Backbone as CSV, one residue per row, in Angstrom:
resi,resn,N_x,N_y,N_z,CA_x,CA_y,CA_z,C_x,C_y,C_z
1,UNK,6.627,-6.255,17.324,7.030,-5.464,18.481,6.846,-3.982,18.172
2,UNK,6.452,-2.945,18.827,6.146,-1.752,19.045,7.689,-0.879,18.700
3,UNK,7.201,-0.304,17.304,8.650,0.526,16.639,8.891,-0.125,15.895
4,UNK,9.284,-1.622,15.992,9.815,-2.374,14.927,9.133,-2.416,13.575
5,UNK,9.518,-2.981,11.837,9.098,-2.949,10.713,7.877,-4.339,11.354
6,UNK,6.896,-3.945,10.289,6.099,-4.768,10.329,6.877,-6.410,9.445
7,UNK,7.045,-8.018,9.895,7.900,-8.779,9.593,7.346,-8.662,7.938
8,UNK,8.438,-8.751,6.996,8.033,-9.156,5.786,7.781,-8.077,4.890
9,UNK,7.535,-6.554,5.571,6.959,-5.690,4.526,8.376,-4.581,4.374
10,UNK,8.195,-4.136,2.773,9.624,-3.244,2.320,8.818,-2.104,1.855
11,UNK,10.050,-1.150,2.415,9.497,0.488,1.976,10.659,0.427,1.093
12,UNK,10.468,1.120,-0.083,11.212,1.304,-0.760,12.041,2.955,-1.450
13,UNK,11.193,3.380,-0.107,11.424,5.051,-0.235,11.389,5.288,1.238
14,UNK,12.473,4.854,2.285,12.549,4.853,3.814,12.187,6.349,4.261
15,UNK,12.577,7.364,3.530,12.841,8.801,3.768,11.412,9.541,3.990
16,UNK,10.075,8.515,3.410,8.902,8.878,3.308,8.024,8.383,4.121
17,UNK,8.308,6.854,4.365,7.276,5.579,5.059,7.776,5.086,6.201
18,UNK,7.477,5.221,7.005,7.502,4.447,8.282,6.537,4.441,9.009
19,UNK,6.926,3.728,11.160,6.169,3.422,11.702,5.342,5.033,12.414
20,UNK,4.155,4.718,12.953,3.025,5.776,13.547,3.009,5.214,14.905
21,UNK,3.167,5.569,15.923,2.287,5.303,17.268,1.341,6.119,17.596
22,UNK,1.307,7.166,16.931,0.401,8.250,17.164,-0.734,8.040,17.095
23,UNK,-0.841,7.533,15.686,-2.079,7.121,14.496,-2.676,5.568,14.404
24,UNK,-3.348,4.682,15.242,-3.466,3.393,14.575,-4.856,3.086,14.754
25,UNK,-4.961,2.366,13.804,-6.332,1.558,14.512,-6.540,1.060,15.300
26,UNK,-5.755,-0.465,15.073,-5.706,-1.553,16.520,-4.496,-1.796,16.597
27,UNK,-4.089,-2.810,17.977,-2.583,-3.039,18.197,-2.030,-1.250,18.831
28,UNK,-0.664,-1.121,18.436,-0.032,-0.190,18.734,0.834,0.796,18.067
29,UNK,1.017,0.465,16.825,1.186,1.132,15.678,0.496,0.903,14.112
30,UNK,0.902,1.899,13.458,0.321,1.811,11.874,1.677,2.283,10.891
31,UNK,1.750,2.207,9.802,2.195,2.581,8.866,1.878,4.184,8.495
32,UNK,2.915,4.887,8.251,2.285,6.212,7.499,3.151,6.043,6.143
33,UNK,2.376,7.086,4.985,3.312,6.995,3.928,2.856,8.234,3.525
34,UNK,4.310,9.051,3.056,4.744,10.070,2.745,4.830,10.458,1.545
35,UNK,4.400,11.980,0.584,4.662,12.338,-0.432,6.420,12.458,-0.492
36,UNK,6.886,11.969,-1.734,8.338,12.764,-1.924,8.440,14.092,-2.012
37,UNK,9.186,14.687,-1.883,9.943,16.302,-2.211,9.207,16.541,-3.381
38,UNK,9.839,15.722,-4.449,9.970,16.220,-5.780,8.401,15.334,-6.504
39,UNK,8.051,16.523,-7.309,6.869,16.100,-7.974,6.708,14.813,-9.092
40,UNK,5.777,14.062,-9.008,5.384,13.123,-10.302,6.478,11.844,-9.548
41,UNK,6.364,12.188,-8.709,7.233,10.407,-7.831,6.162,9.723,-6.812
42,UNK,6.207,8.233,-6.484,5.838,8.167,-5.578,6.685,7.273,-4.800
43,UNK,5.909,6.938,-3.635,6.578,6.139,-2.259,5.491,5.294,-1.976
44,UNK,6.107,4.088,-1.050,5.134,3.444,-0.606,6.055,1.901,0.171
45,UNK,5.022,0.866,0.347,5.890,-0.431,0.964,4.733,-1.427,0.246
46,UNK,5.600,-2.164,0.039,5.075,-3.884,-0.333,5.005,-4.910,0.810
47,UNK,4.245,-5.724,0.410,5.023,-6.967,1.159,5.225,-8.409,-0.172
48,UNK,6.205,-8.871,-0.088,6.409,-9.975,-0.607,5.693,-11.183,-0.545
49,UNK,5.200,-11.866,-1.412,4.688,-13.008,-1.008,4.573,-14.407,-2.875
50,UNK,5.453,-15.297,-1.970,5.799,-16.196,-2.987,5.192,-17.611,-3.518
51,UNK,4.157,-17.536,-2.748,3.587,-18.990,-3.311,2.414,-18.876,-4.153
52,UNK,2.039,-18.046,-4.805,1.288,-17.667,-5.927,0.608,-18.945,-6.958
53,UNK,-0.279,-19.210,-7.080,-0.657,-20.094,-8.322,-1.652,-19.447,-9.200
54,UNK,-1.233,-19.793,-10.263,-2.111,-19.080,-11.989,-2.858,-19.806,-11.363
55,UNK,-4.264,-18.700,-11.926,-5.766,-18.993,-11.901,-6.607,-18.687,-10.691
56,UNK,-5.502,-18.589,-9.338,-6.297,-18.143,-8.013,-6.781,-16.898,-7.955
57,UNK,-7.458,-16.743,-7.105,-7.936,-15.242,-6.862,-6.762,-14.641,-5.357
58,UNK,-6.018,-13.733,-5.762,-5.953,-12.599,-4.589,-6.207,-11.492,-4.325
59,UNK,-6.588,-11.470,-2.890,-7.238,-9.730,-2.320,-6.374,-9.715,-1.727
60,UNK,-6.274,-8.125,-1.577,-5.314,-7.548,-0.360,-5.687,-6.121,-0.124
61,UNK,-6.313,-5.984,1.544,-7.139,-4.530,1.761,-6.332,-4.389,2.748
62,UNK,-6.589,-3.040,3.245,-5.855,-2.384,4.552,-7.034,-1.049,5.362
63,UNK,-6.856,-0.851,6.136,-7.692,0.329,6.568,-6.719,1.563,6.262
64,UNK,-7.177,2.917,6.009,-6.319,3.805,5.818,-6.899,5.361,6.159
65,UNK,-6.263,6.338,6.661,-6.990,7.111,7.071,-5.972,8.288,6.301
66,UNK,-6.384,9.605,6.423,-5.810,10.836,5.647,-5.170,11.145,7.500
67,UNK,-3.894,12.137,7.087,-3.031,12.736,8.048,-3.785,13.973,8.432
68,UNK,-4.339,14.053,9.833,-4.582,15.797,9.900,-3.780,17.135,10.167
69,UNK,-2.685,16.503,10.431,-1.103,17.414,10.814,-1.022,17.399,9.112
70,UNK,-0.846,16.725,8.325,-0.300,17.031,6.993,-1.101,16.102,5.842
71,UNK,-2.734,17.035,5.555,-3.581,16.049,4.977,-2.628,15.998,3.457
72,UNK,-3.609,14.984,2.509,-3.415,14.974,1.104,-3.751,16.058,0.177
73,UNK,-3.420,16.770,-0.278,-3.563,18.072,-1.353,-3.533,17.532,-3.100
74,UNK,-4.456,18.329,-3.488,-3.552,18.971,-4.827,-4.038,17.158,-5.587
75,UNK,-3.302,16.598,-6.606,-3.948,15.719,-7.238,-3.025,14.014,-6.704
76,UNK,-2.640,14.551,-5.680,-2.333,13.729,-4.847,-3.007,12.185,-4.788
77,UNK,-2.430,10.897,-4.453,-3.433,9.871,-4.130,-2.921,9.018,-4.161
78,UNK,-3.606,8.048,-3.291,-3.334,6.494,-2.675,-3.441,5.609,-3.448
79,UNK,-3.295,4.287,-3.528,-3.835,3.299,-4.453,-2.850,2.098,-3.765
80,UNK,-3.845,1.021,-4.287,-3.041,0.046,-3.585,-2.850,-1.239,-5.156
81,UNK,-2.047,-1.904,-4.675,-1.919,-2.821,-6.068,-1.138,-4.524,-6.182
82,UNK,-1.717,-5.428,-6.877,-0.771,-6.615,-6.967,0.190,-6.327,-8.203
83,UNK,1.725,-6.647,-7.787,2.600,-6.867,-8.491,2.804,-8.161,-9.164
84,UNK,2.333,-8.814,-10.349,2.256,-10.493,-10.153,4.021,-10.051,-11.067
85,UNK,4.748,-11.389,-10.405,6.156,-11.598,-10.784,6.173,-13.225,-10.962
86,UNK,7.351,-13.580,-11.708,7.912,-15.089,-11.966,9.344,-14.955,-11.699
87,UNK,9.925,-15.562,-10.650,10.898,-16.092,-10.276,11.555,-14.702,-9.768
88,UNK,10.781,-13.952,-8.912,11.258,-12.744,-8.378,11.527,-11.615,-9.056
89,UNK,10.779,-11.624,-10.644,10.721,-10.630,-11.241,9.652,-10.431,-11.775
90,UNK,9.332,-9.000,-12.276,7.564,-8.540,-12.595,7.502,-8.709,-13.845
91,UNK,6.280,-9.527,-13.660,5.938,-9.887,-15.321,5.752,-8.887,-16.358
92,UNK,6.537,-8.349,-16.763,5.450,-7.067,-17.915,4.803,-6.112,-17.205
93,UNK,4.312,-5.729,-18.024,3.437,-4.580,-17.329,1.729,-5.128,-16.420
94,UNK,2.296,-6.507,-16.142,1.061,-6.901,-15.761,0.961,-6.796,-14.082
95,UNK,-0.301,-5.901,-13.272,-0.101,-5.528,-12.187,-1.804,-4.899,-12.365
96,UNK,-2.206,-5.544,-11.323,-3.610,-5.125,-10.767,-4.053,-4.001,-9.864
97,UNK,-4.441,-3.234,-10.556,-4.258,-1.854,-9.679,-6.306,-1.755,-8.428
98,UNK,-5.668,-1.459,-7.558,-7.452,-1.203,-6.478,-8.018,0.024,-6.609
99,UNK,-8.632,0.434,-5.637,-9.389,2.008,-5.821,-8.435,2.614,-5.694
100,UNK,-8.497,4.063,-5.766,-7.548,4.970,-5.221,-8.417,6.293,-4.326
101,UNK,-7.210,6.584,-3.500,-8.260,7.567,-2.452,-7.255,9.364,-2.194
102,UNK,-7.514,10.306,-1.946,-7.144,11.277,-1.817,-7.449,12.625,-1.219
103,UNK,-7.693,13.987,-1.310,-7.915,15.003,-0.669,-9.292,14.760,-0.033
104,UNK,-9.895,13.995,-0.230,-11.228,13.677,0.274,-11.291,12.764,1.195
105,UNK,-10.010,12.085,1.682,-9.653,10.813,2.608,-10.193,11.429,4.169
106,UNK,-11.170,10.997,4.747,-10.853,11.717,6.206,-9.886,11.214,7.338
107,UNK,-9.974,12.105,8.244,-8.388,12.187,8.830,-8.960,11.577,10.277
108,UNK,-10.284,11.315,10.367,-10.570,10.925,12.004,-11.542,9.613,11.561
109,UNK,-11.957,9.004,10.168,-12.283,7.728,10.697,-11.805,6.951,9.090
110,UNK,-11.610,5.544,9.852,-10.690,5.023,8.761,-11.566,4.450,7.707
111,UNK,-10.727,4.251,6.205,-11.692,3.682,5.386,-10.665,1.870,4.943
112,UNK,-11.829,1.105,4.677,-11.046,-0.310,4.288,-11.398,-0.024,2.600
113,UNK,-9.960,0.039,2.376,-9.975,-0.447,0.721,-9.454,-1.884,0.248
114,UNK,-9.615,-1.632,-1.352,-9.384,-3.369,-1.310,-8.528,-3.099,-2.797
115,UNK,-8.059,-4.044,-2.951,-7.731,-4.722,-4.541,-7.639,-6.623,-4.821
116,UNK,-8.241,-6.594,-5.788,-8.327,-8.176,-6.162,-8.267,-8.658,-7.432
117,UNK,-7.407,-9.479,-7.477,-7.116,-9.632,-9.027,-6.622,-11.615,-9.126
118,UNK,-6.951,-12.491,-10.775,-6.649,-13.793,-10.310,-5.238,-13.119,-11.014
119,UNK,-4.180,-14.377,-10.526,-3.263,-14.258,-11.215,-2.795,-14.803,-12.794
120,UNK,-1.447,-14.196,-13.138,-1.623,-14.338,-14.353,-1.047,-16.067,-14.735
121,UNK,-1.234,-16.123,-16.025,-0.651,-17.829,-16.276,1.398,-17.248,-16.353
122,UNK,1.731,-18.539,-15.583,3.333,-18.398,-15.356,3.653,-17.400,-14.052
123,UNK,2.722,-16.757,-13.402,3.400,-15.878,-11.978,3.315,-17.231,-11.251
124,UNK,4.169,-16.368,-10.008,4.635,-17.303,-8.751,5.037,-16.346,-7.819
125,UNK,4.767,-15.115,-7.693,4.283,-14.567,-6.730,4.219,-13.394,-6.953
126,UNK,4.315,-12.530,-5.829,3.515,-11.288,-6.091,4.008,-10.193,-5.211
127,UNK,4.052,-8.794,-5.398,4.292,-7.746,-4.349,2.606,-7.225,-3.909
128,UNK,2.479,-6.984,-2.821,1.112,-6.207,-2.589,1.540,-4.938,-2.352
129,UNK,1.207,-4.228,-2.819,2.011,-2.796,-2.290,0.439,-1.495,-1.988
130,UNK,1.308,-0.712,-0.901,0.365,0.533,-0.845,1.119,1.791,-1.268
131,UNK,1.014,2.328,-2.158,1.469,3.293,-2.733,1.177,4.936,-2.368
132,UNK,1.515,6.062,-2.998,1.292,7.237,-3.135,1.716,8.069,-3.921
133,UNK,1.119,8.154,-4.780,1.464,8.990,-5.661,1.544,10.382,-5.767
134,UNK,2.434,11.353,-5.656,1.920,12.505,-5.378,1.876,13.689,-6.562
135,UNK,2.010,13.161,-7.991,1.674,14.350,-8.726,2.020,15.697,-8.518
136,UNK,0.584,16.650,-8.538,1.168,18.100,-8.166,0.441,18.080,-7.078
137,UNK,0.652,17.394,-5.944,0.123,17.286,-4.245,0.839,17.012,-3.327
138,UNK,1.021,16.754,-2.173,1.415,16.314,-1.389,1.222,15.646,-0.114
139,UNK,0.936,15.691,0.991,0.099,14.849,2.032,0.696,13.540,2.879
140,UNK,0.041,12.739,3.356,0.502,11.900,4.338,-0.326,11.406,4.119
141,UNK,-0.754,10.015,4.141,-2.068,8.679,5.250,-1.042,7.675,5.689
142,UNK,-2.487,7.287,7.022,-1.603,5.962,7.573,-2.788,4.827,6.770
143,UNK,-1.982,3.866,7.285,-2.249,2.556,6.771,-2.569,1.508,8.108
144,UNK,-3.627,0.597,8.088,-3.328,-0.286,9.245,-4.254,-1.689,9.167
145,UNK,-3.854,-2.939,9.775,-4.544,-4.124,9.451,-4.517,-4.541,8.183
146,UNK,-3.470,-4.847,7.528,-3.345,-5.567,6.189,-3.612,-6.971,5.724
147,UNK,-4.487,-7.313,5.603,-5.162,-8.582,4.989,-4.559,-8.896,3.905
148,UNK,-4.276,-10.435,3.495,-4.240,-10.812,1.973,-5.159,-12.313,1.860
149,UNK,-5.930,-12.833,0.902,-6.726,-13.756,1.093,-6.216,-14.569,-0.249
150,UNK,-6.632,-15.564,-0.700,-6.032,-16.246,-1.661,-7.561,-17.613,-1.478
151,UNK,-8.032,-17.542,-2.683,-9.390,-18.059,-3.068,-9.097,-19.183,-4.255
């Protein structure tokens, strides 16, 4: 529904990420995600997803565009990533990181990024998350059409 969270997906920095009507691709809204205040933090939203099996392949892309009211600066940047976890917790430091995108993002046509990774032996599921890191930058992108595939 139009305003409402997209079902299933968590921001974990509310103060930064939310919904766009302004900004979307298709449908009627998008996601934006926000630099924090304070430097060398980031923000972003996941979505959860629990039926995971060692050895599969998962992707998970989104379209994403740079903010032109408040582009990305400075060493600022996007990235998107699998969290593989066992029994609702993250395995180690094990986590599949995708491209990453930034001051060079344009603000009037969108780009599809991706990340894909198999999982590890013993996960059982996974966070997909779109992140932002903002270093010594700051900025905005939206996010929109989130795919996950499982091979």
């Amino acid at each position: 529904a139009t305003g409402e969270d997209p079902a299933g997906w968590w921001s974990w920095n509310s103060d930064y990420n939310g919904i766009a009507t302004e900004v979307r691709r298709t449908g009627s809204q998008a996601i934006y995600v926000s630099a924090e205040a304070k430097p060398e933090s980031h923000s972003g939203i996941s979505y959860s997803y629990k039926a995971v099996k060692p050895g599969k392949t998962y992707s998970f892309s989104c379209y994403i565009r740079n903010s032109s009211k408040d582009p990305i600066t400075g060493g600022a940047y996007g990235q998107l990533s699998i969290e593989w976890s066992k029994g609702g917790n993250e395995i180690g430091d094990v986590r599949t990181w995708g491209e990453t995108w930034g001051a060079n993002l344009s603000a009037s046509e969108w780009k599809l990024v991706n990340v894909t990774g198999v999982a590890p032996e013993g996960a059982d599921g996974c966070n997909f998350a779109v992140q932002f890191f903002n270093k010594d930058g700051k900025g905005t992108f939206y996010a929109d059409d989130a795919i996950m595939t499982k091979k």
